[in-house]
Coordinates of C-alpha atoms in Angstrom, one line a residue:
Chain A
M2 CA 8.7 121.5 -69.0
S3 CA 7.6 118.8 -66.8
A4 CA 5.8 115.8 -68.3
A5 CA 2.9 115.9 -66.0
A6 CA 1.9 119.1 -67.1
R7 CA 1.8 119.0 -70.5
P8 CA -1.5 119.1 -71.8
G9 CA -2.8 116.5 -74.0
L10 CA -0.7 114.0 -72.4
L11 CA -3.5 112.2 -70.2
R12 CA -5.1 112.0 -73.7
A13 CA -2.2 110.3 -75.5
V14 CA -1.9 107.7 -72.2
L15 CA -5.2 107.0 -72.6
A16 CA -5.4 106.1 -76.3
H17 CA -2.3 103.9 -75.6
G18 CA -3.6 100.0 -76.7
S19 CA -2.0 98.5 -73.7
V20 CA -3.5 101.0 -71.5
Q21 CA -7.0 100.8 -72.7
V22 CA -6.7 96.7 -72.7
G23 CA -5.2 96.8 -68.9
G24 CA -7.4 99.4 -67.6
F25 CA -10.4 97.8 -69.1
I26 CA -9.7 94.4 -67.3
L27 CA -8.6 96.1 -64.2
L28 CA -12.1 97.9 -64.2
V29 CA -14.0 94.8 -64.7
I30 CA -11.9 92.7 -62.1
A31 CA -12.1 95.9 -59.7
L32 CA -16.1 96.2 -60.2
L33 CA -16.3 92.3 -59.7
G34 CA -14.8 93.0 -56.3
I35 CA -16.6 95.9 -55.2
F36 CA -19.8 94.6 -56.1
A37 CA -19.2 91.0 -55.2
P38 CA -22.2 91.2 -52.5
W39 CA -24.8 91.8 -55.0
I40 CA -23.2 89.5 -57.6
S41 CA -23.1 86.5 -55.3
P42 CA -25.8 85.9 -53.2
L43 CA -23.7 83.7 -50.9
D44 CA -21.6 84.7 -48.2
P45 CA -17.9 84.0 -49.1
A46 CA -17.4 82.0 -45.3
F47 CA -20.7 79.8 -46.1
L48 CA -20.1 76.4 -46.1
D49 CA -22.2 73.5 -46.9
P50 CA -20.4 70.2 -46.1
T51 CA -22.7 67.9 -48.3
I52 CA -21.5 69.9 -51.2
R53 CA -17.6 69.5 -51.0
N54 CA -15.6 69.4 -53.9
R55 CA -18.2 69.9 -56.7
L56 CA -17.1 70.8 -60.3
P57 CA -18.0 73.7 -61.9
G58 CA -21.8 74.5 -63.0
F59 CA -23.0 72.2 -59.9
E60 CA -26.3 73.5 -58.4
S61 CA -27.4 73.5 -54.8
T62 CA -30.3 75.0 -53.0
V63 CA -29.5 77.2 -49.9
L64 CA -31.7 77.8 -46.9
Q65 CA -32.1 81.7 -46.6
P66 CA -32.6 83.3 -43.2
D67 CA -36.0 84.2 -44.1
G68 CA -36.8 80.6 -44.4
T69 CA -36.8 80.4 -48.5
L70 CA -34.9 77.8 -50.3
L71 CA -32.6 79.7 -53.1
T72 CA -31.3 77.7 -56.0
V73 CA -27.4 78.6 -56.4
T74 CA -25.2 77.5 -59.3
H75 CA -21.7 77.3 -58.5
W76 CA -20.0 78.6 -61.5
L77 CA -16.5 77.7 -60.4
G78 CA -17.5 74.7 -58.2
T79 CA -17.1 74.2 -54.7
D80 CA -14.2 73.6 -52.4
Q81 CA -13.1 70.9 -49.8
L82 CA -15.2 72.5 -47.2
G83 CA -18.2 72.9 -49.5
R84 CA -17.9 77.0 -50.0
D85 CA -18.5 78.5 -53.1
L86 CA -15.4 79.2 -55.1
F87 CA -16.9 81.9 -57.3
T88 CA -18.0 84.0 -54.2
R89 CA -14.5 83.4 -52.6
V90 CA -12.7 84.4 -55.8
L91 CA -14.9 87.7 -55.9
Y92 CA -14.1 88.5 -52.5
G93 CA -10.3 87.7 -53.0
A94 CA -10.0 90.3 -55.9
R95 CA -10.7 93.0 -53.1
V96 CA -7.5 91.9 -51.1
S97 CA -5.3 91.9 -54.0
L98 CA -6.6 95.3 -55.3
I99 CA -6.5 96.9 -51.8
V100 CA -2.9 95.6 -51.1
G101 CA -1.7 96.6 -54.9
L102 CA -2.9 100.0 -54.3
T103 CA -1.8 100.7 -50.7
V104 CA 1.5 99.2 -51.2
A105 CA 2.1 101.0 -54.3
V106 CA 0.9 104.8 -52.3
I107 CA 3.2 103.6 -49.2
A108 CA 6.2 102.9 -51.3
V109 CA 5.9 105.7 -53.7
A110 CA 5.1 108.1 -50.9
L111 CA 8.3 106.7 -48.8
G112 CA 10.4 106.5 -51.3
L113 CA 9.8 110.0 -52.8
V114 CA 10.7 111.9 -49.7
I115 CA 13.5 109.8 -48.9
G116 CA 14.6 110.2 -52.7
L117 CA 14.2 114.0 -52.6
I118 CA 16.5 114.5 -49.4
A119 CA 19.3 112.2 -50.8
G120 CA 19.2 113.9 -54.0
Y121 CA 19.0 117.6 -52.6
V122 CA 20.9 117.3 -49.1
R123 CA 24.5 116.3 -50.5
W124 CA 25.9 115.3 -46.9
L125 CA 23.1 112.9 -46.4
D126 CA 23.0 111.5 -49.6
G127 CA 26.2 108.8 -49.1
A128 CA 24.5 107.5 -45.7
F129 CA 21.2 107.5 -47.1
M130 CA 22.3 105.4 -50.3
R131 CA 24.3 102.9 -48.6
V132 CA 21.4 102.1 -46.4
M133 CA 19.3 101.5 -49.6
D134 CA 21.8 99.2 -51.1
G135 CA 21.9 97.2 -48.1
L136 CA 17.9 96.8 -48.5
M137 CA 18.2 96.0 -51.9
A138 CA 20.8 93.2 -51.2
I139 CA 18.1 91.7 -49.2
P140 CA 15.9 89.5 -51.7
P141 CA 12.4 91.0 -51.3
I142 CA 10.3 87.7 -50.5
L143 CA 12.6 87.0 -47.7
L144 CA 12.4 90.2 -46.2
A145 CA 8.8 90.2 -46.2
L146 CA 9.0 86.8 -44.9
A147 CA 11.2 87.9 -42.0
L148 CA 9.0 90.7 -41.3
V149 CA 6.1 88.6 -41.1
A150 CA 7.4 86.2 -39.0
L151 CA 8.1 88.7 -36.7
W152 CA 5.2 90.8 -36.5
G153 CA 2.6 88.2 -36.9
A154 CA 0.5 87.6 -40.2
G155 CA -2.3 90.2 -41.0
L156 CA -3.4 92.6 -43.8
T157 CA -1.5 95.5 -42.2
T158 CA 1.7 93.7 -41.5
V159 CA 1.6 92.0 -44.8
I160 CA 0.9 95.4 -46.6
I161 CA 4.3 97.0 -44.9
A162 CA 6.3 93.9 -45.2
V163 CA 5.6 93.9 -49.1
A164 CA 6.3 97.7 -49.1
I165 CA 9.5 98.0 -47.4
P166 CA 11.5 96.0 -50.0
E167 CA 9.9 98.1 -52.8
V168 CA 11.0 101.4 -51.1
P169 CA 14.9 101.5 -52.5
R170 CA 14.0 101.5 -56.2
V171 CA 11.8 104.2 -55.7
V172 CA 14.6 106.2 -53.6
R173 CA 16.8 105.4 -56.8
L174 CA 14.4 106.8 -59.4
V175 CA 13.6 110.1 -57.5
R176 CA 17.6 110.4 -56.7
A177 CA 18.1 110.1 -60.2
V178 CA 15.8 112.5 -61.3
V179 CA 16.6 115.1 -58.7
L180 CA 20.4 114.9 -59.8
S181 CA 19.6 115.5 -63.5
V182 CA 17.3 118.3 -62.3
R183 CA 19.6 120.2 -60.3
E184 CA 21.9 120.8 -63.2
E185 CA 19.0 122.4 -65.3
P186 CA 19.5 126.2 -66.3
Y187 CA 16.3 127.0 -64.7
V188 CA 17.1 125.7 -61.5
E189 CA 20.3 127.5 -61.3
A190 CA 18.4 130.4 -62.2
A191 CA 16.0 129.8 -59.5
I192 CA 19.1 129.3 -57.0
S193 CA 20.9 132.5 -57.8
L194 CA 17.5 134.4 -57.6
G195 CA 17.8 133.2 -54.0
T196 CA 14.5 130.9 -54.3
P197 CA 14.7 128.8 -50.8
T198 CA 15.2 125.2 -51.3
P199 CA 11.9 123.9 -50.6
L200 CA 10.4 125.9 -53.1
I201 CA 12.8 124.6 -55.5
L202 CA 12.0 121.5 -54.8
T203 CA 8.2 121.7 -54.7
R204 CA 8.1 123.8 -58.0
H205 CA 10.6 122.5 -60.4
V206 CA 12.0 119.0 -58.9
L207 CA 8.9 117.7 -57.7
P208 CA 6.8 117.8 -61.0
N209 CA 9.8 116.0 -62.8
T210 CA 9.2 113.2 -60.8
V211 CA 5.7 112.8 -61.2
A212 CA 5.7 110.7 -64.5
P213 CA 8.6 108.3 -63.6
L214 CA 7.1 107.7 -60.4
I215 CA 3.5 107.1 -62.0
V216 CA 4.9 104.4 -64.3
Q217 CA 7.2 103.0 -61.3
G218 CA 3.9 102.9 -58.9
T219 CA 2.6 100.7 -61.7
Y220 CA 5.1 98.3 -61.2
V221 CA 5.3 98.1 -57.4
C222 CA 1.6 97.5 -57.6
A223 CA 1.8 94.6 -59.8
S224 CA 4.5 92.9 -57.7
A225 CA 3.0 93.6 -54.6
I226 CA -0.2 91.8 -55.7
L227 CA 2.0 89.1 -56.8
V228 CA 3.6 89.2 -53.6
E229 CA 0.6 89.1 -51.1
A230 CA -0.5 86.1 -53.1
I231 CA 2.8 84.5 -52.5
L232 CA 2.6 85.1 -49.1
S233 CA -0.9 83.8 -48.3
F234 CA 0.0 80.8 -50.8
L235 CA 2.7 79.9 -48.7
G236 CA 0.6 80.3 -45.4
V237 CA 2.4 82.8 -43.9
G238 CA 0.3 86.0 -45.2
I239 CA -3.4 87.4 -44.7
P240 CA -5.2 84.7 -42.0
T241 CA -7.0 82.0 -43.8
D242 CA -10.6 83.4 -42.5
I243 CA -9.8 85.9 -45.0
P244 CA -10.8 84.7 -48.9
T245 CA -7.7 85.8 -50.8
W246 CA -6.6 84.2 -54.0
G247 CA -3.4 83.1 -52.1
N248 CA -5.2 81.7 -49.8
I249 CA -7.6 79.6 -51.9
M250 CA -5.0 78.5 -53.6
A251 CA -3.4 77.5 -50.9
E252 CA -6.4 75.5 -49.3
G253 CA -6.5 74.0 -53.1
R254 CA -3.2 72.3 -52.8
L255 CA -4.1 69.3 -51.0
L256 CA -6.7 67.7 -53.6
F257 CA -5.0 69.2 -56.7
R258 CA -4.7 66.6 -58.3
V259 CA -8.2 65.6 -58.6
F260 CA -9.5 68.9 -58.3
P261 CA -7.5 71.5 -60.1
H262 CA -10.0 74.1 -60.5
N263 CA -9.3 75.4 -56.8
I264 CA -5.9 76.4 -57.8
L265 CA -6.6 77.1 -61.5
F266 CA -9.6 79.6 -61.2
P267 CA -7.8 82.2 -58.9
G268 CA -4.3 81.3 -60.4
V269 CA -6.0 82.7 -63.8
L270 CA -7.5 85.7 -61.9
L271 CA -4.3 86.6 -60.3
A272 CA -2.4 86.4 -63.5
L273 CA -4.8 88.4 -65.6
T274 CA -4.8 91.1 -62.8
V275 CA -0.9 91.4 -62.7
L276 CA -0.8 91.5 -66.4
A277 CA -3.3 94.4 -66.7
V278 CA -1.8 96.3 -64.2
N279 CA 1.8 95.4 -66.1
M280 CA 0.2 96.3 -69.3
M281 CA -1.0 99.6 -67.8
G282 CA 2.6 100.5 -66.5
D283 CA 4.3 99.6 -70.2
G284 CA 1.8 101.8 -71.7
M285 CA 2.4 104.9 -69.5
R286 CA 6.1 104.0 -69.7
D287 CA 5.9 104.4 -73.7
T288 CA 4.0 107.7 -73.5
L289 CA 5.1 109.3 -70.0
D290 CA 8.9 108.3 -70.1
P291 CA 9.9 107.7 -73.6
K292 CA 13.4 107.4 -72.4
L293 CA 13.0 104.5 -70.1
A294 CA 11.0 103.4 -73.1
R295 CA 13.8 103.1 -75.4
R296 CA 16.1 101.6 -73.0
V297 CA 14.2 98.6 -71.9
Chain B
M14 CA 43.4 96.0 -62.7
L15 CA 44.7 95.0 -59.1
G16 CA 43.5 98.5 -57.8
F17 CA 39.7 98.2 -59.6
L18 CA 39.3 94.5 -57.8
L19 CA 40.6 95.8 -54.4
R20 CA 37.9 98.7 -54.6
R21 CA 35.2 96.8 -55.8
I22 CA 35.9 94.1 -53.0
A23 CA 35.9 96.9 -50.7
A24 CA 32.7 98.3 -51.8
T25 CA 30.8 95.2 -51.1
I26 CA 31.6 95.5 -47.1
P27 CA 29.2 98.6 -46.5
V28 CA 26.7 96.7 -48.3
L29 CA 27.0 93.7 -46.5
L30 CA 27.2 95.7 -43.0
M31 CA 24.2 97.3 -44.1
V32 CA 22.4 93.9 -44.3
A33 CA 23.9 92.8 -41.3
V34 CA 22.6 96.1 -39.7
F35 CA 19.5 95.4 -40.8
V36 CA 18.6 92.1 -39.9
F37 CA 19.8 92.7 -36.3
L38 CA 17.6 95.9 -35.9
M39 CA 14.6 93.7 -37.6
L40 CA 14.8 91.5 -34.3
R41 CA 15.5 94.6 -31.5
L42 CA 12.7 97.0 -33.1
T43 CA 10.1 94.2 -32.8
P44 CA 8.0 94.5 -29.5
G45 CA 8.9 91.9 -27.2
D46 CA 11.9 90.3 -25.7
P47 CA 14.6 89.4 -28.4
A48 CA 15.2 86.1 -26.2
A49 CA 12.1 85.0 -26.1
I50 CA 11.8 85.5 -29.8
I51 CA 15.0 83.6 -30.7
A52 CA 14.1 80.8 -28.5
G53 CA 10.7 80.5 -30.4
D54 CA 7.2 79.3 -29.3
N55 CA 8.2 76.3 -27.3
A56 CA 11.3 77.2 -25.4
T57 CA 12.0 76.5 -21.5
P58 CA 12.9 79.8 -19.3
Q59 CA 16.2 77.9 -18.8
Q60 CA 17.0 78.5 -22.5
I61 CA 15.9 81.9 -22.6
V62 CA 18.1 83.0 -19.9
E63 CA 20.8 81.2 -21.5
I64 CA 20.3 83.1 -25.0
R65 CA 20.0 86.2 -23.1
E66 CA 23.5 85.9 -21.6
R67 CA 25.0 84.5 -24.6
L68 CA 24.1 87.6 -26.9
G69 CA 24.6 89.8 -24.0
L70 CA 21.0 91.1 -24.1
E71 CA 21.6 93.2 -20.9
E72 CA 24.1 95.3 -22.6
P73 CA 23.7 98.4 -24.7
L74 CA 23.0 98.0 -28.2
H75 CA 26.4 98.6 -30.1
V76 CA 27.7 96.1 -27.6
Q77 CA 25.1 93.4 -28.8
F78 CA 25.9 94.1 -32.1
A79 CA 29.3 93.7 -31.8
I80 CA 28.8 90.3 -30.1
W81 CA 26.2 89.4 -32.8
G82 CA 28.3 90.5 -35.5
G83 CA 31.5 88.8 -34.2
N84 CA 29.7 85.4 -33.9
L85 CA 28.4 86.0 -37.7
L86 CA 32.3 86.7 -38.9
R87 CA 33.0 83.1 -37.2
G88 CA 30.5 81.5 -38.9
D89 CA 28.2 81.0 -36.1
L90 CA 24.7 81.9 -37.2
G91 CA 23.0 80.8 -33.7
Q92 CA 21.0 78.3 -32.7
S93 CA 17.4 77.1 -34.0
Y94 CA 16.0 76.2 -30.9
F95 CA 12.6 74.9 -32.9
F96 CA 14.9 72.3 -35.2
R97 CA 17.3 71.8 -32.1
Q98 CA 20.4 72.3 -34.1
P99 CA 22.9 75.0 -35.0
V100 CA 21.6 77.3 -38.0
T101 CA 24.6 76.6 -40.2
S102 CA 24.4 72.9 -40.0
L103 CA 20.5 73.0 -41.1
I104 CA 21.7 75.4 -43.9
A105 CA 24.3 72.9 -44.8
Q106 CA 21.7 70.0 -44.9
R107 CA 19.6 71.9 -47.8
I108 CA 21.9 73.7 -49.8
E109 CA 22.4 71.0 -52.4
P110 CA 18.5 71.1 -53.7
T111 CA 18.2 74.9 -53.8
F112 CA 21.7 75.2 -55.8
S113 CA 20.7 72.5 -58.1
L114 CA 17.5 74.0 -58.6
A115 CA 18.9 77.5 -59.2
A116 CA 21.7 76.1 -61.5
V117 CA 19.3 74.2 -63.6
T118 CA 16.9 77.3 -63.9
I119 CA 19.8 79.5 -65.0
V120 CA 21.0 76.9 -67.6
I121 CA 17.2 76.6 -69.2
T122 CA 16.8 80.5 -68.8
V123 CA 20.1 81.1 -70.9
L124 CA 19.5 78.6 -73.3
V125 CA 16.0 79.8 -74.1
A126 CA 16.3 83.5 -73.5
V127 CA 19.3 84.5 -75.2
P128 CA 18.6 82.9 -78.6
L129 CA 15.0 84.2 -78.6
G130 CA 15.7 87.6 -77.8
T131 CA 18.6 87.4 -80.3
L132 CA 16.1 86.1 -83.0
A133 CA 13.7 88.7 -82.0
A134 CA 16.0 91.3 -82.3
Y135 CA 17.4 90.1 -85.7
R136 CA 13.8 89.7 -87.0
H137 CA 12.5 93.0 -85.3
G138 CA 9.2 93.7 -86.1
S139 CA 8.3 90.1 -86.8
W140 CA 5.9 87.8 -85.2
L141 CA 8.7 86.2 -83.2
D142 CA 9.3 89.6 -82.2
K143 CA 5.9 90.0 -80.9
F144 CA 5.7 86.9 -79.3
V145 CA 8.5 87.5 -77.3
M146 CA 7.6 90.8 -76.5
G147 CA 4.2 89.1 -75.1
F148 CA 5.6 86.8 -73.6
S149 CA 8.0 88.8 -71.7
V150 CA 4.9 90.7 -70.4
A151 CA 3.2 87.7 -69.7
G152 CA 5.8 85.9 -68.0
F153 CA 6.0 88.8 -65.4
S154 CA 2.7 88.4 -64.8
V155 CA 2.1 84.9 -64.0
P156 CA 2.9 83.6 -60.3
V157 CA 5.5 81.0 -60.4
F158 CA 3.1 78.5 -58.6
V159 CA 0.4 78.7 -60.9
V160 CA 3.1 77.8 -63.7
G161 CA 4.2 75.1 -61.6
Y162 CA 0.7 73.6 -60.8
I163 CA 0.0 73.7 -64.5
L164 CA 3.0 71.6 -65.5
I165 CA 2.3 69.2 -62.7
Y166 CA -1.1 68.7 -63.9
V167 CA -0.4 68.4 -67.5
F168 CA 2.8 66.3 -67.5
A169 CA 2.5 64.5 -64.1
V170 CA -1.3 63.8 -63.8
E171 CA -2.5 63.8 -66.6
L172 CA 0.4 62.5 -69.1
R173 CA 2.3 60.5 -66.5
W174 CA 5.5 61.7 -68.1
L175 CA 7.5 62.9 -65.0
P176 CA 7.0 62.3 -61.2
V177 CA 4.9 64.8 -59.6
Q178 CA 7.4 66.1 -56.9
G179 CA 10.4 65.5 -54.8
F180 CA 14.4 65.8 -55.1
V181 CA 17.0 62.9 -56.3
S182 CA 20.6 64.2 -56.0
I183 CA 22.6 64.6 -59.3
R184 CA 24.9 61.9 -57.4
E185 CA 22.3 59.3 -57.7
G186 CA 22.6 59.9 -61.7
F187 CA 21.7 62.6 -64.2
W188 CA 18.2 61.2 -65.4
P189 CA 16.9 60.7 -61.8
F190 CA 18.0 64.0 -61.1
M191 CA 16.7 65.9 -64.2
E192 CA 13.3 64.0 -64.3
R193 CA 12.4 65.8 -61.1
M194 CA 14.5 68.8 -61.7
I195 CA 13.1 69.8 -64.9
M196 CA 9.2 71.0 -63.9
P197 CA 10.6 73.1 -61.2
A198 CA 13.2 74.9 -62.9
T199 CA 10.9 75.4 -65.9
A200 CA 8.3 76.8 -64.0
L201 CA 11.0 78.9 -62.3
A202 CA 12.7 80.1 -65.5
V203 CA 9.2 81.5 -66.9
I204 CA 10.1 84.9 -64.9
Y205 CA 13.7 84.9 -65.5
I206 CA 13.2 84.2 -69.2
A207 CA 10.8 87.0 -69.6
L208 CA 13.6 89.1 -68.1
I209 CA 16.8 88.0 -69.8
A210 CA 14.9 87.5 -73.2
R211 CA 13.5 91.2 -73.1
M212 CA 17.0 92.7 -72.1
T213 CA 19.0 90.3 -74.8
R214 CA 16.6 91.8 -77.3
A215 CA 17.1 95.6 -76.6
S216 CA 20.7 95.2 -76.3
V217 CA 20.7 93.4 -79.5
L218 CA 18.7 95.8 -81.2
E219 CA 20.9 98.7 -80.3
V220 CA 24.2 97.3 -81.5
L221 CA 22.9 96.1 -84.7
G222 CA 22.5 99.6 -85.6
E223 CA 26.5 100.2 -84.8
D224 CA 28.8 100.8 -87.6
Y225 CA 30.7 97.8 -87.0
V226 CA 27.7 95.4 -87.7
R227 CA 27.4 97.2 -91.1
T228 CA 31.2 96.7 -91.9
A229 CA 31.1 93.2 -90.9
R230 CA 28.4 92.7 -93.2
A231 CA 29.8 94.7 -96.0
K232 CA 33.1 92.3 -95.8
G233 CA 30.7 89.6 -96.4
Q234 CA 30.5 88.0 -93.1
G235 CA 27.5 85.4 -92.6
E236 CA 24.7 86.6 -90.8
F237 CA 25.2 83.5 -87.8
K238 CA 28.4 85.5 -87.6
V239 CA 27.4 88.7 -87.6
L240 CA 24.9 87.8 -84.8
V241 CA 27.4 85.9 -83.1
N242 CA 30.4 87.5 -83.2
H243 CA 29.5 90.9 -83.6
A244 CA 26.3 91.4 -82.0
L245 CA 26.1 89.3 -79.1
R246 CA 29.4 89.7 -77.9
N247 CA 29.0 93.4 -77.9
A248 CA 25.8 93.2 -76.4
A249 CA 27.0 90.8 -73.4
V250 CA 27.3 93.4 -71.0
P251 CA 23.8 94.4 -70.1
I252 CA 22.4 91.0 -70.7
V253 CA 24.9 89.7 -68.0
T254 CA 24.3 92.5 -65.5
V255 CA 20.5 91.8 -65.6
I256 CA 21.2 87.9 -65.0
G257 CA 23.1 89.2 -61.8
V258 CA 20.0 91.7 -61.0
G259 CA 17.7 88.7 -61.7
I260 CA 19.0 86.6 -58.9
A261 CA 17.2 88.3 -56.6
L262 CA 14.4 87.6 -58.3
L263 CA 15.3 83.9 -58.7
I264 CA 15.8 83.6 -54.7
G265 CA 12.3 84.8 -54.2
G266 CA 11.1 82.1 -56.6
V267 CA 13.0 79.0 -55.4
V268 CA 10.8 79.7 -52.0
V269 CA 7.7 79.2 -53.6
T270 CA 9.0 76.8 -56.2
E271 CA 10.3 74.4 -53.5
S272 CA 7.2 74.5 -51.4
V273 CA 5.0 73.4 -54.5
F274 CA 7.5 71.0 -55.6
N275 CA 8.3 69.5 -52.2
I276 CA 11.9 69.8 -52.8
P277 CA 13.8 70.1 -49.3
G278 CA 15.9 73.0 -49.7
L279 CA 16.6 76.2 -48.3
G280 CA 13.2 77.8 -49.4
R281 CA 11.3 75.1 -47.6
L282 CA 13.5 75.3 -44.6
T283 CA 12.4 78.9 -44.7
V284 CA 8.8 78.7 -44.8
N285 CA 8.9 76.3 -42.1
A286 CA 10.7 78.8 -40.3
V287 CA 8.4 81.4 -40.6
L288 CA 5.4 78.6 -39.6
A289 CA 7.1 78.2 -36.5
R290 CA 8.5 81.7 -36.2
D291 CA 11.9 80.4 -35.8
Y292 CA 13.9 83.5 -36.1
P293 CA 17.6 82.5 -35.9
T294 CA 17.0 79.9 -39.1
I295 CA 15.0 83.0 -41.1
Q296 CA 17.7 85.2 -40.2
G297 CA 20.4 82.8 -41.2
V298 CA 18.8 82.2 -44.3
I299 CA 18.6 85.7 -45.0
L300 CA 22.2 86.5 -44.6
L301 CA 23.3 83.6 -46.6
F302 CA 21.1 84.8 -49.5
S303 CA 22.1 88.5 -49.3
F304 CA 25.8 87.7 -49.2
L305 CA 25.2 85.3 -52.2
Y306 CA 23.4 88.1 -54.1
V307 CA 26.5 90.5 -53.3
L308 CA 29.0 88.0 -53.9
I309 CA 27.3 87.0 -57.2
N310 CA 27.2 90.7 -58.6
L311 CA 30.8 91.3 -57.5
L312 CA 31.6 88.4 -59.6
I313 CA 29.5 89.8 -62.5
D314 CA 31.2 93.2 -62.4
I315 CA 34.5 91.4 -62.5
A316 CA 33.4 89.4 -65.3
Y317 CA 32.9 92.8 -67.5
L318 CA 36.7 93.0 -67.7
F319 CA 36.6 89.8 -69.6
L320 CA 33.5 90.3 -71.4
D321 CA 34.4 94.1 -72.7
P322 CA 38.1 94.7 -73.1
R323 CA 37.4 98.4 -73.3
I324 CA 36.3 98.4 -69.9
R325 CA 39.1 99.6 -67.8
Y326 CA 38.4 100.6 -64.5

């Protein structure tokens, strides 16, 4: 029986220590991102040139649209343009999580389709896998950089550029599952009963790919969050008017020696987010895919 | 043996061909005039006409690929109109810092990760084991530039032990070279150490349960010799494989690390090329790194023959 269909498995996943810790951290970061406008009274683009480069804890007064004055505490200080770092970091969480999730979904969906075809349609297998081998030989960050250079920076470009290099790994995984399931007696039985191929694929093969794909998707998500931050940090990712952790850190480079908090805070949050996703991945791998867990 | 070598070398050809097809198609599938993209933002119309003729852009796609591929095989990676230089000479000028960084990183990684992973497996379940496992998860999560900046802040800004950034060739002395190389290489090594320590631990752990390890102990072999001669030697193949697979990780890291530490290598060149939308240079760097990746993994496959005499292809 497929791993995903086994009852009680969800409970086992949720009971795993690293899934709990990782899930909790992620939940907090996601809530901070979603409720950013309610948590911080300031707009992430709002700048006050009189309070540039203030240290964490600095207080300032802001004139609100309705004419009242509001006292704001800059918990993480301000950047070199006088923008509140805490607010920008909150909004940055949104971009990281959106990119991570979207890339994981796109890479898994594409990889699943290609992997199923490669694993089941024998005469296409060789050609498909050669294409994937070629794609895997190109270092992921360089491929993403080239695509961003050709198509111009932007959220959509970054998502596609980060997703494409992840596809081959998913394809290999799905194909390996398909190849092993094909030999199972129940699939042979289904074939001998004249079950049409699409039905065999959806009913017998697909459920077996669910567990490893969830695990792989989590790792893709973690690496996508990192790569997006790297692209933005290098100044070739998401346009600088959108606050992302990578962009905030890129802007903090100039005055890093005097005001390290511009890089430190988003950096720590970024690391924490990726760590949380990886921990969830490890925990799910342990419970959903014990064979893989033993190997790594 | 010779048959294996030839077959293995032949197997790299379709991979390299696919890489070339990808790089070729990436430009052709982008909307717009390829000649204008190659020429970059500040080219003259004269140059665009020249490029169109030289690359045969009026011809059908397969003819274009043949022209482009032919140039490639002759070692001609094209002309960077932004840097006003052939791409090959651009790369040649910047290859040394990048290779130095990669080499120092690999040395640090192997020196740290292999003993660490071996000890973690040997003391399975101990605090050291837990530390190594924790580190290998954390190491995968901390971006290289964050590690880099923390190192700069602690060792260069606060303690003033090391210069902040830059690059000095090893030909000008080992210490000046290492002084500037130790921080970037350490930052870059973190993720690599995480990967290899975890793999070393897993494969040594597996081998330690084998009969020949028990036999070695039974005949009174010292623990150190058991670990090095019996366990590590047999665990070497998966470890070396991961070192090879990790090269892709290393190449990605080099791009970022060079930017953080202001090292004038291929990584910085790539970032500058992307910012200037200088496609020929990006294409050249991709082709070079992909070729190196395939080559290194080919060499590793061949190394198996020496690491494990049981492997006979």
